[in-house]
Short mmCIF file of C-alpha atoms in Angstrom, two decimals:
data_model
loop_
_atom_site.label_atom_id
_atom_site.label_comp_id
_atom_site.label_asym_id
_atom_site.label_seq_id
_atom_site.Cartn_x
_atom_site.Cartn_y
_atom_site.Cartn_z
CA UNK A 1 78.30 -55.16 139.70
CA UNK A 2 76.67 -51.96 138.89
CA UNK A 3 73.07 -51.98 138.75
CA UNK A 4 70.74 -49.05 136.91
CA UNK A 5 67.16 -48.75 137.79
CA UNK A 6 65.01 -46.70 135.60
CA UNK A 7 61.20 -45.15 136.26
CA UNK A 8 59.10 -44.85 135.14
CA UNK A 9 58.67 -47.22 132.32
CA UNK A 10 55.95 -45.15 130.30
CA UNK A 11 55.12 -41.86 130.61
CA UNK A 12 52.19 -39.87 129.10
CA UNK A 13 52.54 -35.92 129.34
CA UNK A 14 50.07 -33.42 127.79
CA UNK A 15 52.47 -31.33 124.88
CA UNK A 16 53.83 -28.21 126.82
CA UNK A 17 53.60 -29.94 130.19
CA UNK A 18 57.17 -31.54 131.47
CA UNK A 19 58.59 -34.50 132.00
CA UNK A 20 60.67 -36.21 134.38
CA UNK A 21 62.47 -39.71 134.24
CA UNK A 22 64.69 -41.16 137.38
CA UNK A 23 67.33 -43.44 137.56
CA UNK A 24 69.19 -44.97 140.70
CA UNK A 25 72.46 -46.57 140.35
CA UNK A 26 74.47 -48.48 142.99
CA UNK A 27 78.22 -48.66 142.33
CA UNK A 28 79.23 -45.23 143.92
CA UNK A 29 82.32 -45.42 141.99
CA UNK A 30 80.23 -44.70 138.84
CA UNK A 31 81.20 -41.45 137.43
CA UNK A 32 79.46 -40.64 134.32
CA UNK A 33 75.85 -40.42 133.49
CA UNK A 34 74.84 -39.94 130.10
CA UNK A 35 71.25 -40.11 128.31
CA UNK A 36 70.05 -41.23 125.01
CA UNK A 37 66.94 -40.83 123.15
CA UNK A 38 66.34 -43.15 120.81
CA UNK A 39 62.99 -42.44 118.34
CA UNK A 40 61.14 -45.01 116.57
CA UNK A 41 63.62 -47.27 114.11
CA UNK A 42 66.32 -45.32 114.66
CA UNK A 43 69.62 -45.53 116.66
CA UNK A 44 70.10 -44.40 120.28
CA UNK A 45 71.93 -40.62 120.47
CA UNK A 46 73.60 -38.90 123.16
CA UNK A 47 71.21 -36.01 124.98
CA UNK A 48 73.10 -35.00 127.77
CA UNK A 49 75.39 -36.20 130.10
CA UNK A 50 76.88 -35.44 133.50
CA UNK A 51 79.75 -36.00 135.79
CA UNK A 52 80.18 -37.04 139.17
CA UNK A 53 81.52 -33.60 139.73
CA UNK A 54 78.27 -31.94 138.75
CA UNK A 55 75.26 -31.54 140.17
CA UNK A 56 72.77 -30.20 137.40
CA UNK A 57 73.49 -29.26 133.78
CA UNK A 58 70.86 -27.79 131.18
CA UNK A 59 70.61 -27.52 127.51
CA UNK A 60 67.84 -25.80 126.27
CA UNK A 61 64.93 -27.94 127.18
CA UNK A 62 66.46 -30.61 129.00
CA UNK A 63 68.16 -30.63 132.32
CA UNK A 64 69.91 -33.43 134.40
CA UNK A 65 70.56 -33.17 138.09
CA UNK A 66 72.80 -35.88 139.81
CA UNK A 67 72.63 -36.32 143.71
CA UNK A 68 75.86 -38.80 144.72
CA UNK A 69 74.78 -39.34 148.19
CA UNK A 70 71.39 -40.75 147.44
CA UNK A 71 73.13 -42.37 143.86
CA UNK A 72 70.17 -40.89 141.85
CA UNK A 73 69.96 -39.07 138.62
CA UNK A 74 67.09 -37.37 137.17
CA UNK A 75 66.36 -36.13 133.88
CA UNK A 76 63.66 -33.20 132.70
CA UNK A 77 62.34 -32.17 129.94
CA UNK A 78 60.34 -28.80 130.00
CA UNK A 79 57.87 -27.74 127.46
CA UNK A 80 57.42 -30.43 125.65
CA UNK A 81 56.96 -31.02 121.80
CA UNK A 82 55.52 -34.02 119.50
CA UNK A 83 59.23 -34.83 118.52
CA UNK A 84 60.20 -35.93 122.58
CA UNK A 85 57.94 -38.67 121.95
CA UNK A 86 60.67 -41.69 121.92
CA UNK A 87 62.76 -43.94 124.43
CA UNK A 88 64.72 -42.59 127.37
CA UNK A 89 67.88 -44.44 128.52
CA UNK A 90 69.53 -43.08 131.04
CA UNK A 91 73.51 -45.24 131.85
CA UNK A 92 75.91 -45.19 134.68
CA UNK A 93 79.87 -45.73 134.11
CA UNK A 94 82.54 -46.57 136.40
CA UNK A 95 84.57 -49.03 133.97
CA UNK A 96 81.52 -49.63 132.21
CA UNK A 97 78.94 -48.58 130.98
CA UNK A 98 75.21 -50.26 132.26
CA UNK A 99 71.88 -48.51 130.81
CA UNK A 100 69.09 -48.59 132.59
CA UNK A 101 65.83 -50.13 130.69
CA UNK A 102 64.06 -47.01 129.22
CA UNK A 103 61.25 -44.84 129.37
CA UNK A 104 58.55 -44.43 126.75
CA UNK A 105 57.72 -40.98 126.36
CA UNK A 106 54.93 -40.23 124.20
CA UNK A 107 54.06 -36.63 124.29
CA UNK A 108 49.78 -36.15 123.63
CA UNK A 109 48.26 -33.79 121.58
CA UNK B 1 82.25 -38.04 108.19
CA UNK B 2 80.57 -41.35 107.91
CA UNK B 3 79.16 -42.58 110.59
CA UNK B 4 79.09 -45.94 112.45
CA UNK B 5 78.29 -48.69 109.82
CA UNK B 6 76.96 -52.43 110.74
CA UNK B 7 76.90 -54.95 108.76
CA UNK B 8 74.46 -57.15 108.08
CA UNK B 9 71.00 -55.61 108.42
CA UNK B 10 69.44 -58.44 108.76
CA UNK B 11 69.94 -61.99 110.05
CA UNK B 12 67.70 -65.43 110.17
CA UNK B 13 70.07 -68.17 111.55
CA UNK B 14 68.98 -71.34 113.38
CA UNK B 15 69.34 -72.73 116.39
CA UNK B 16 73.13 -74.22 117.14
CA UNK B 17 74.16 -72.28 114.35
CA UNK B 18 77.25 -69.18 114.96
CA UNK B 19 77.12 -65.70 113.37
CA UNK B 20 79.61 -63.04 113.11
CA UNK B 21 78.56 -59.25 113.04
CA UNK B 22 80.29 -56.62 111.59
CA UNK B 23 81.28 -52.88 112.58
CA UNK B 24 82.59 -50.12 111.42
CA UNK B 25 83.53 -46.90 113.30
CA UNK B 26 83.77 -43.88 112.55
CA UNK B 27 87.10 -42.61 111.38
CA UNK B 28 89.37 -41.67 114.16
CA UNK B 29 87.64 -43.36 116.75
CA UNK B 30 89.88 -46.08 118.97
CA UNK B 31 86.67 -47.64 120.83
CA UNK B 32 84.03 -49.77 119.97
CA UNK B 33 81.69 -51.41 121.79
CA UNK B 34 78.73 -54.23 121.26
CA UNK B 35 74.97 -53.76 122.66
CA UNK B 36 72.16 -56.36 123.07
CA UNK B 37 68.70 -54.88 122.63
CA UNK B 38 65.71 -56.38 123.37
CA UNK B 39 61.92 -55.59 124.18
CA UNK B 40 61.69 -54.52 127.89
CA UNK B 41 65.47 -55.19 128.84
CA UNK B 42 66.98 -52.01 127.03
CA UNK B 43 70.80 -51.99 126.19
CA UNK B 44 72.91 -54.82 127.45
CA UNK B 45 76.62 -54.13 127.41
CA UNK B 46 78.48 -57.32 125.99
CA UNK B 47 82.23 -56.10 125.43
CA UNK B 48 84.17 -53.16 124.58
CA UNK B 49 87.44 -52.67 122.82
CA UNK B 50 90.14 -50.36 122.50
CA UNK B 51 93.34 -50.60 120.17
CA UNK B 52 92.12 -54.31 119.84
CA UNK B 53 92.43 -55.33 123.28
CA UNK B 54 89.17 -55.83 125.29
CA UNK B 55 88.74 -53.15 127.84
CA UNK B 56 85.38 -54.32 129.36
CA UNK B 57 83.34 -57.18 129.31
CA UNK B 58 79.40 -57.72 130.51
CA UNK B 59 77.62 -60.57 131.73
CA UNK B 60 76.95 -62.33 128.71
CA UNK B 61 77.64 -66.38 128.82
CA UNK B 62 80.93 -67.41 126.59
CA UNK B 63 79.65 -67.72 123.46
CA UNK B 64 79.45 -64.18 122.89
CA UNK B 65 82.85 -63.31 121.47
CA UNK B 66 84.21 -60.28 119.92
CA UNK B 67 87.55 -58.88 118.18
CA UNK B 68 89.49 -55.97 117.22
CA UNK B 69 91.47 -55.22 114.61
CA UNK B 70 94.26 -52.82 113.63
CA UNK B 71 91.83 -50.63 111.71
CA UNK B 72 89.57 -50.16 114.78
CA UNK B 73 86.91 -52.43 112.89
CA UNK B 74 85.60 -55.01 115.59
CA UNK B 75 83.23 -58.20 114.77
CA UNK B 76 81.03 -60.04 117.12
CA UNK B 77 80.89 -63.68 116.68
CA UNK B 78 77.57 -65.80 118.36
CA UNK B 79 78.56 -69.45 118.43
CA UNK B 80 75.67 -72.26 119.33
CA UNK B 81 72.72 -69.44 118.99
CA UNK B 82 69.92 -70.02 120.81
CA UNK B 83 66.15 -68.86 120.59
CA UNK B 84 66.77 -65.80 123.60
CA UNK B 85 69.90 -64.67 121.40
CA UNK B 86 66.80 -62.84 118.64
CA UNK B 87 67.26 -59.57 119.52
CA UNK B 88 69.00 -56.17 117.59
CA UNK B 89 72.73 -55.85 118.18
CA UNK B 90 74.65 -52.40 118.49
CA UNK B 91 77.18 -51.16 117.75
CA UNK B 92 79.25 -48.22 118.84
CA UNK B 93 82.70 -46.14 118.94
CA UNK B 94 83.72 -42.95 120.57
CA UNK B 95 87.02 -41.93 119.84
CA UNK B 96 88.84 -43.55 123.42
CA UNK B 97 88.39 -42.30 126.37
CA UNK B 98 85.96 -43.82 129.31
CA UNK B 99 83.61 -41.05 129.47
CA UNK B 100 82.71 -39.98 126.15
CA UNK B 101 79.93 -39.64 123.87
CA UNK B 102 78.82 -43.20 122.37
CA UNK B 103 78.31 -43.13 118.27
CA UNK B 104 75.85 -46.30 117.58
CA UNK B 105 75.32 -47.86 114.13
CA UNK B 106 71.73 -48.75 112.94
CA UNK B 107 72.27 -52.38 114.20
CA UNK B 108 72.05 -56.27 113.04
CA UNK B 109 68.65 -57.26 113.84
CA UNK B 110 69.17 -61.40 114.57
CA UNK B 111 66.23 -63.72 114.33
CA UNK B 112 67.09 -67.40 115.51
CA UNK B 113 64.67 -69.71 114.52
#
């Protein structure tokens, strides 16, 4: 079955600096990538996401890049502000959907 | 629009006891699926339904069970719980398709004792 590897599992970056959180995947029939932040106590929402038929996508801060061949995904977060500080999930779907295990972000003063 | 609504809160059961969890999605929306969250294993898919039939199913041992009714609004039942089931429970619906955008409640946290 598919399996979702996620690095790192904490990351510290300096406010304004960026950030960058990989996943690898291995069922190349997966075809949808999404990522959710979840803060502190609170429920996990959709940041991006990004099909098999796409190799980057940005919104504003954030930016995804997918490469098939080598089944990794990558997710970055430019200029970053007190309110990134949360947990990264990054998923893979074929028929379903497996999340990787997160990334702690906190984002330093 | 209300969102996706779990029901309850909070749970303290005991070991060999069962538990059923509640959810509600948001109007409109056909899927739902059910999430295991723990410390340092993230999101664990356990099932996912659509027009009460189970579409997709995770690794999960057979005592996790789930439903679907005509309303959309699914329930997850636990039967013989067991210390490693503690953990927060998801919930959430998109409206049907594969790839879409997941809505998650707020969760049942479950303590088993």
């Amino acid at each position: 079955g598919e399996n979702v590897e996620q690095h790192p599992s904490t990351l510290s970056v300096q406010e304004g600096d960026s950030a960058v959180i990989k996943c690898t995947y291995s069922d190349s029939a997966s075809n949808y990538f999404p990522w959710y932040k979840q803060e502190l106590g609170k429920r996990p929402q959709l940041i991006i996401d990004i099909r098999s038929n796409v190799g980057e996508k940005k919104d504003q801060r954030i930016a995804v890049t997918l490469n098939k061949t080598a089944k990794h995904f990558s997710l970055h977060i430019t200029e970053t502000q007190p309110e990134d500080s949360a947990v990264y999930f990054c998923a893979a779907r074929d028929d379903k959907i497996i999340f990787g295990k997160g990334t702690r972000l906190h984002i330093l003063p | 629009k209300a969102g996706v609504t779990q029901t309850p809160r909070y749970l303290i059961k005991t070991r060999g006891q069962q538990v059923t969890l509640s959810c509600s999605p948001i109007s409109g929306h056909r899927s739902v699926s059910w999430y295991q969250q723990t410390p340092g294993q993230g999101l664990q898919f356990l099932f996912e339904y659509f027009s009460e039939t189970q579409r997709n199913k995770g690794n999960f041992p057979g005592r996790f069970s789930g439903r679907q009714f005509s309303n959309s609004r699914s329930e997850m039942n636990v039967s013989t719980l067991e210390l490693g089931d503690s953990a927060l429970y998801l919930c959430a619906s998109s409206p049907g398709g594969l790839n879409e955008k997941l809505f998650f409640g707020s969760g049942t946290q479950l303590s088993v004792l």
